[in-house]
CSV table of C-alpha atoms and ligand atoms in Angstrom, one decimal:
chain,number,residue,atom,x,y,z
A,212,MET,CA,98.3,82.6,84.6
A,213,ILE,CA,94.9,84.0,85.4
A,214,GLN,CA,92.2,83.8,82.8
A,215,MET,CA,88.8,85.4,83.1
A,216,LYS,CA,86.4,84.6,80.3
A,217,GLU,CA,83.1,86.3,79.9
A,218,PHE,CA,83.1,86.6,83.6
A,219,THR,CA,80.0,88.3,85.1
A,220,PHE,CA,79.2,88.4,88.8
A,221,GLN,CA,76.3,89.7,90.8
A,222,TYR,CA,76.3,89.5,94.6
A,223,ASP,CA,73.3,87.8,96.1
A,224,THR,CA,72.4,91.0,97.8
A,225,GLY,CA,73.3,93.2,94.8
A,226,LYS,CA,70.9,94.9,92.5
A,227,LYS,CA,73.1,94.8,89.5
A,228,PRO,CA,76.2,92.9,88.4
A,229,ALA,CA,79.4,94.1,90.2
A,230,LEU,CA,81.4,92.8,87.2
A,231,LYS,CA,80.2,92.4,83.7
A,232,ASN,CA,81.7,90.5,80.8
A,233,ILE,CA,85.2,90.5,82.0
A,234,ASP,CA,87.8,89.1,79.6
A,235,LEU,CA,91.2,89.3,81.1
A,236,GLU,CA,94.5,87.4,81.0
A,237,ILE,CA,97.2,88.0,83.5
A,238,HIS,CA,100.4,86.2,82.7
A,239,ASP,CA,103.1,84.9,85.1
A,240,GLY,CA,105.4,87.7,86.2
A,241,ASP,CA,103.1,90.5,85.3
A,242,PHE,CA,102.6,93.6,87.4
A,243,VAL,CA,99.1,94.8,86.9
A,244,GLY,CA,97.5,97.9,88.4
A,245,ILE,CA,93.7,98.0,88.8
A,246,ILE,CA,92.1,101.5,88.8
A,247,GLY,CA,88.6,102.9,88.7
A,248,ASN,CA,86.1,104.9,90.7
A,249,SER,CA,84.5,103.8,94.0
A,250,GLY,CA,82.1,100.9,93.3
A,251,ALA,CA,83.6,100.2,89.9
A,252,GLY,CA,84.3,96.6,90.9
A,253,LYS,CA,88.0,96.7,91.8
A,254,SER,CA,87.7,94.7,95.0
A,255,THR,CA,85.3,92.3,93.4
A,256,LEU,CA,87.9,91.6,90.7
A,257,THR,CA,90.5,90.7,93.4
A,258,TYR,CA,87.9,88.5,95.2
A,259,ALA,CA,87.3,86.6,92.0
A,260,ILE,CA,91.1,85.8,91.8
A,261,ASN,CA,91.4,84.6,95.4
A,262,GLY,CA,88.1,82.8,95.5
A,263,ILE,CA,86.3,85.0,98.1
A,264,VAL,CA,83.9,85.3,95.2
A,265,PRO,CA,81.9,83.1,95.0
A,266,HIS,CA,82.9,81.0,98.1
A,267,TYR,CA,82.5,83.6,100.8
A,268,TYR,CA,80.3,86.1,98.9
A,269,PRO,CA,77.8,84.0,97.0
A,270,GLY,CA,76.0,85.3,93.9
A,271,ASP,CA,75.3,84.7,90.3
A,272,PHE,CA,78.5,83.7,88.6
A,273,TYR,CA,78.7,83.5,84.8
A,274,GLY,CA,81.7,82.6,82.6
A,275,SER,CA,84.9,81.3,84.1
A,276,VAL,CA,87.9,82.4,86.2
A,277,LEU,CA,91.0,80.1,86.0
A,278,VAL,CA,94.0,80.5,88.2
A,279,ASP,CA,96.9,78.3,86.9
A,280,GLY,CA,94.3,76.2,85.3
A,281,MET,CA,92.2,75.8,88.4
A,282,ASP,CA,88.6,76.8,88.1
A,283,THR,CA,88.0,79.0,91.1
A,284,VAL,CA,84.4,77.8,91.4
A,285,ASP,CA,85.6,74.2,91.9
A,286,THR,CA,88.6,75.0,94.0
A,287,ALA,CA,88.5,75.6,97.8
A,288,PRO,CA,89.7,79.1,98.8
A,289,GLU,CA,92.3,77.5,101.1
A,290,GLN,CA,93.8,75.7,98.1
A,291,LEU,CA,93.8,78.9,96.1
A,292,ALA,CA,95.4,80.7,99.0
A,293,VAL,CA,98.6,78.7,98.5
A,294,LYS,CA,99.0,80.2,95.0
A,295,VAL,CA,97.4,83.6,95.7
A,296,GLY,CA,98.4,85.7,98.6
A,297,SER,CA,95.9,88.5,99.4
A,298,VAL,CA,96.1,91.8,101.2
A,299,PHE,CA,92.6,93.0,101.7
A,300,GLN,CA,91.2,96.6,101.6
A,301,ASP,CA,90.0,96.1,105.2
A,302,VAL,CA,93.3,95.1,106.9
A,303,ASP,CA,91.7,94.7,110.4
A,304,ALA,CA,89.5,91.9,109.1
A,305,GLN,CA,92.7,90.2,107.8
A,306,MET,CA,94.6,90.1,111.1
A,307,VAL,CA,94.4,86.8,113.1
A,308,ALA,CA,97.1,87.2,115.7
A,309,THR,CA,97.6,89.5,118.7
A,310,TYR,CA,101.3,90.2,118.1
A,311,VAL,CA,103.0,91.2,114.8
A,312,GLU,CA,105.5,88.3,114.9
A,313,ASP,CA,102.7,85.8,115.4
A,314,GLU,CA,100.8,87.2,112.5
A,315,LEU,CA,103.7,86.3,110.2
A,316,LEU,CA,104.5,83.0,112.0
A,317,PHE,CA,100.9,81.9,111.8
A,318,GLY,CA,100.8,82.1,108.0
A,319,MET,CA,104.1,80.5,107.5
A,320,GLU,CA,103.3,77.5,109.8
A,321,ASN,CA,100.0,77.1,108.2
A,322,PHE,CA,101.6,77.0,104.7
A,323,GLY,CA,104.2,74.5,105.8
A,324,VAL,CA,107.2,76.8,105.3
A,325,PRO,CA,110.3,74.7,106.3
A,326,LYS,CA,111.2,75.4,110.0
A,327,ASP,CA,114.8,76.3,109.2
A,328,GLU,CA,113.6,79.0,106.7
A,329,ILE,CA,111.1,80.7,109.0
A,330,GLU,CA,113.4,83.1,110.8
A,331,ALA,CA,115.1,84.3,107.6
A,332,ARG,CA,111.8,84.9,105.9
A,333,LEU,CA,110.4,86.7,108.9
A,334,THR,CA,113.3,89.0,109.2
A,335,GLU,CA,113.3,89.7,105.4
A,336,ALA,CA,109.6,90.4,105.3
A,337,LEU,CA,109.8,92.8,108.2
A,338,GLN,CA,112.9,94.5,106.7
A,339,LYS,CA,111.4,94.8,103.2
A,340,THR,CA,108.3,96.5,104.6
A,341,GLY,CA,110.3,98.7,106.9
A,342,ILE,CA,108.9,97.5,110.1
A,343,PRO,CA,111.6,95.4,111.9
A,344,ASP,CA,111.0,97.5,115.0
A,345,LEU,CA,107.3,96.4,115.2
A,346,ARG,CA,108.1,92.7,115.5
A,347,PHE,CA,107.1,92.4,119.1
A,348,ARG,CA,104.3,94.9,119.1
A,349,GLU,CA,100.6,94.2,119.8
A,350,ILE,CA,98.7,94.6,116.6
A,351,ASP,CA,95.9,96.5,118.3
A,352,SER,CA,98.3,99.2,119.3
A,353,LEU,CA,99.4,99.9,115.7
A,354,SER,CA,98.2,102.7,113.4
A,355,GLY,CA,96.3,101.9,110.2
A,356,GLY,CA,99.4,102.4,108.1
A,357,GLN,CA,101.5,100.2,110.3
A,358,LYS,CA,98.8,97.4,110.1
A,359,GLN,CA,98.9,97.7,106.3
A,360,LYS,CA,102.6,97.0,106.4
A,361,VAL,CA,102.1,94.1,108.7
A,362,ALA,CA,99.5,92.6,106.3
A,363,VAL,CA,101.9,93.0,103.4
A,364,ALA,CA,104.8,91.5,105.4
A,365,ALA,CA,102.7,88.5,106.4
A,366,ILE,CA,101.9,87.8,102.7
A,367,ILE,CA,105.3,88.3,101.3
A,368,ALA,CA,106.8,85.9,103.9
A,369,LEU,CA,104.8,83.2,102.2
A,370,ARG,CA,106.3,83.9,98.8
A,371,PRO,CA,103.1,83.0,96.9
A,372,ASP,CA,103.3,83.0,93.1
A,373,ILE,CA,100.6,85.6,92.8
A,374,ILE,CA,100.0,88.5,95.2
A,375,VAL,CA,96.8,90.5,95.1
A,376,LEU,CA,96.7,93.7,97.0
A,377,ASP,CA,93.6,95.9,97.5
A,378,GLU,CA,94.6,99.5,98.2
A,379,PRO,CA,97.6,98.5,100.3
A,380,THR,CA,98.8,102.1,100.7
A,381,GLY,CA,95.4,103.7,101.5
A,382,GLU,CA,96.6,104.8,104.9
A,383,LEU,CA,100.3,105.4,104.1
A,384,ASP,CA,102.2,108.6,103.5
A,385,PRO,CA,103.9,109.0,100.1
A,386,GLU,CA,107.2,107.8,101.3
A,387,SER,CA,105.8,104.6,102.9
A,388,SER,CA,103.6,104.1,99.8
A,389,ASP,CA,106.7,104.2,97.6
A,390,GLN,CA,108.5,101.8,99.9
A,391,ILE,CA,105.6,99.3,99.5
A,392,PHE,CA,105.8,99.6,95.7
A,393,GLN,CA,109.6,99.2,95.7
A,394,MET,CA,109.1,96.0,97.7
A,395,LEU,CA,106.5,94.7,95.1
A,396,LYS,CA,108.9,95.5,92.3
A,397,PHE,CA,111.7,93.6,94.2
A,398,LEU,CA,109.4,90.5,94.5
A,399,ASN,CA,108.3,90.8,90.9
A,400,GLU,CA,111.9,91.1,89.6
A,401,THR,CA,113.6,88.7,92.0
A,402,TYR,CA,111.1,85.9,92.3
A,403,GLY,CA,108.9,86.5,89.2
A,404,THR,CA,105.9,87.1,91.5
A,405,THR,CA,102.8,88.1,89.7
A,406,ILE,CA,101.6,91.3,91.2
A,407,ILE,CA,98.0,92.6,91.0
A,408,VAL,CA,97.3,95.8,92.9
A,409,VAL,CA,94.4,98.1,93.3
A,410,GLU,CA,95.7,101.6,93.8
A,411,GLN,CA,94.1,105.0,93.9
A,412,LYS,CA,97.5,106.9,93.5
A,413,VAL,CA,97.7,106.4,89.8
A,414,GLY,CA,100.9,108.4,89.5
A,415,LEU,CA,102.7,106.1,91.9
A,416,LEU,CA,101.2,103.0,90.3
A,417,CYS,CA,102.3,104.1,86.8
A,418,GLY,CA,105.9,104.2,88.0
A,419,TYR,CA,105.8,100.5,88.8
A,420,ALA,CA,103.0,98.6,87.1
A,421,LYS,CA,103.6,97.1,83.6
A,422,ARG,CA,99.9,97.1,82.7
A,423,LEU,CA,96.7,98.9,83.8
A,424,VAL,CA,93.1,97.8,83.9
A,425,LEU,CA,90.6,100.5,84.2
A,426,LEU,CA,87.2,99.5,85.5
A,427,GLU,CA,84.0,101.6,85.2
A,428,GLN,CA,80.7,100.4,86.5
A,429,GLY,CA,81.8,96.7,86.5
A,430,GLU,CA,83.3,96.8,83.0
A,431,ILE,CA,86.8,97.0,81.7
A,432,ILE,CA,87.0,100.2,79.7
A,433,LEU,CA,90.7,100.4,79.2
A,434,GLU,CA,93.4,97.7,79.5
A,435,GLY,CA,97.0,97.4,78.3
A,436,PRO,CA,100.6,98.5,78.9
A,437,VAL,CA,100.7,101.6,81.1
A,438,ARG,CA,101.9,103.9,78.3
A,439,GLU,CA,99.1,102.8,76.0
A,440,VAL,CA,96.4,103.3,78.6
A,441,LEU,CA,97.8,106.7,79.5
A,442,LYS,CA,97.3,107.8,75.9
A,443,ASN,CA,93.6,108.0,76.9
A,444,ALA,CA,94.3,110.5,79.6
A,445,ASP,CA,91.4,112.7,78.5
A,446,ARG,CA,88.9,109.8,78.7
A,447,MET,CA,90.3,108.9,82.1
A,448,GLU,CA,89.9,112.5,83.4
A,449,GLU,CA,86.3,112.6,82.0
A,450,ILE,CA,85.3,109.7,84.3
A,451,GLY,CA,87.1,111.2,87.2
A,452,ILE,CA,90.4,109.3,87.4
A,453,HIS,CA,93.3,111.5,88.4
A,454,VAL,CA,96.0,111.0,85.8
A,455,PRO,CA,99.6,111.4,86.9
A,456,ARG,CA,100.7,115.1,86.9
A,457,VAL,CA,103.5,114.3,84.6
A,458,VAL,CA,101.0,113.1,82.0
A,459,SER,CA,99.0,116.4,82.3
A,460,LEU,CA,102.3,118.3,81.8
A,461,TYR,CA,103.1,116.1,78.8
A,462,LYS,CA,99.7,116.8,77.2
A,463,GLU,CA,100.2,120.6,77.8
A,464,LEU,CA,103.7,120.4,76.2
A,465,VAL,CA,102.4,118.5,73.2
A,466,GLN,CA,99.5,120.9,72.7
A,467,ARG,CA,101.9,123.8,72.6
A,468,ASP,CA,104.0,121.9,70.2
A,469,LEU,CA,107.0,121.9,72.6
A,470,PHE,CA,107.4,118.2,72.8
A,471,ARG,CA,106.8,115.3,70.4
A,472,GLY,CA,108.0,112.1,72.2
A,473,GLU,CA,106.0,109.5,74.1
A,474,ALA,CA,104.2,110.3,77.4
A,475,PRO,CA,106.6,109.8,80.3
A,476,ILE,CA,106.1,107.3,83.0
A,477,GLY,CA,107.6,108.0,86.3
A,478,LEU,CA,109.9,110.8,87.5
A,479,GLU,CA,113.0,109.8,85.6
A,480,GLU,CA,111.3,110.0,82.2
A,481,ALA,CA,109.5,113.2,83.2
A,482,GLU,CA,112.9,114.7,84.0
A,483,THR,CA,114.2,113.7,80.6
A,484,MET,CA,111.2,115.2,78.9
A,485,VAL,CA,111.6,118.5,80.8
A,486,ARG,CA,115.3,118.7,80.1
A,487,GLU,CA,114.6,118.1,76.4
A,488,VAL,CA,112.0,120.9,76.3
A,489,LEU,CA,114.3,123.3,78.1
A,490,SER,CA,117.3,122.6,75.9
B,104,ATP,N1,79.7,92.0,99.8
B,104,ATP,C1,78.9,92.7,98.9
B,104,ATP,N2,77.6,92.4,98.8
B,104,ATP,C2,76.8,93.1,97.9
B,104,ATP,N3,77.2,94.0,97.0
B,104,ATP,C3,78.5,94.3,97.1
B,104,ATP,C4,79.4,93.7,98.0
B,104,ATP,N4,80.7,94.2,97.8
B,104,ATP,C5,80.6,95.1,96.8
B,104,ATP,N5,79.3,95.1,96.4
B,104,ATP,C6,78.8,96.0,95.2
B,104,ATP,O1,79.5,95.6,94.1
B,104,ATP,C7,79.9,96.8,93.3
B,104,ATP,C8,81.4,96.8,93.2
B,104,ATP,O2,82.0,97.0,94.5
B,104,ATP,P1,83.5,96.8,94.7
B,104,ATP,O3,83.7,96.9,96.2
B,104,ATP,O4,84.1,95.7,94.0
B,104,ATP,O5,84.0,98.2,94.1
B,104,ATP,P2,85.4,99.0,94.3
B,104,ATP,O6,85.8,99.4,93.0
B,104,ATP,O7,86.4,98.1,95.1
B,104,ATP,O8,85.0,100.2,95.2
B,104,ATP,P3,85.9,101.0,96.3
B,104,ATP,O9,86.8,101.9,95.5
B,104,ATP,O10,84.9,101.8,97.0
B,104,ATP,O11,86.6,100.0,97.1
B,104,ATP,C9,79.3,98.0,94.1
B,104,ATP,O12,78.1,98.3,93.5
B,104,ATP,C10,79.1,97.5,95.5
B,104,ATP,O13,78.0,98.1,96.1
B,105,MG,MG1,87.3,98.3,96.8
């Protein structure tokens, strides 16, 4: 479990706190989507979980962040990394190897994955991210989207209890983005992996996440089950968050008194809504 209590953080070089008074609990097996405008503090929230803040980016740190009971301030980031796998917003900064295969092997060897499991995990991770054909490629020769998939593959091969991803689909087309989320869903359901993902594509996110956290200028302004948060679609639009199109359609139908059910999440529920309206 991750527990943030009255957590406030201001980077040493920052003029104001990047995060203010954050109270947040993320339970084992949860699937949490982090949304918010640029500069809202999404990346900083992920850094607080993997210990980058305050260990690599120092600053004024108030309150507490506990990961499985470990206080992140007193825990070395290397030790946290065993629990928390991270895919960073800047994937280039994340890559350590020259070849794709070595990128995955490096992590697994570092984390002491048993030798007889390595090949199976390598193959599964590449398969699940849809890049088995990239195994022997040079990382420098890959596109941004391909690198994102490699970064995700390298983390899932480690099977950490918690995976934090910061805009992992930023350079991916809709189909590949969906593939990444299906893979996260698989990990969440199969291994009970806790997933925390920053994502701009709110529509995509809502089809997979169980809970949403909306940050605005360093504060949590909405938090809860996806359906509950989406009830505030107007407020979200006001601050410039693009709500899923099915939610806009839902609002329209409710306004015209054509539909009375709950807001749909994902395409299947949207389809059910439309069928009901048409019938
Ligand atoms: N390394 C840093 N040093 C100083 N200030 C920083 C640093 N990283 C982020 N900030 C500041 O902290 C605030 C929150 O930034 P953060 O990167 O967490 O936001 P974000 O929601 O991830 O934004 P984006 O959508 O652009 O990635 C911003 O005001 C930003 O300028
Ligand atoms: Mg960011």
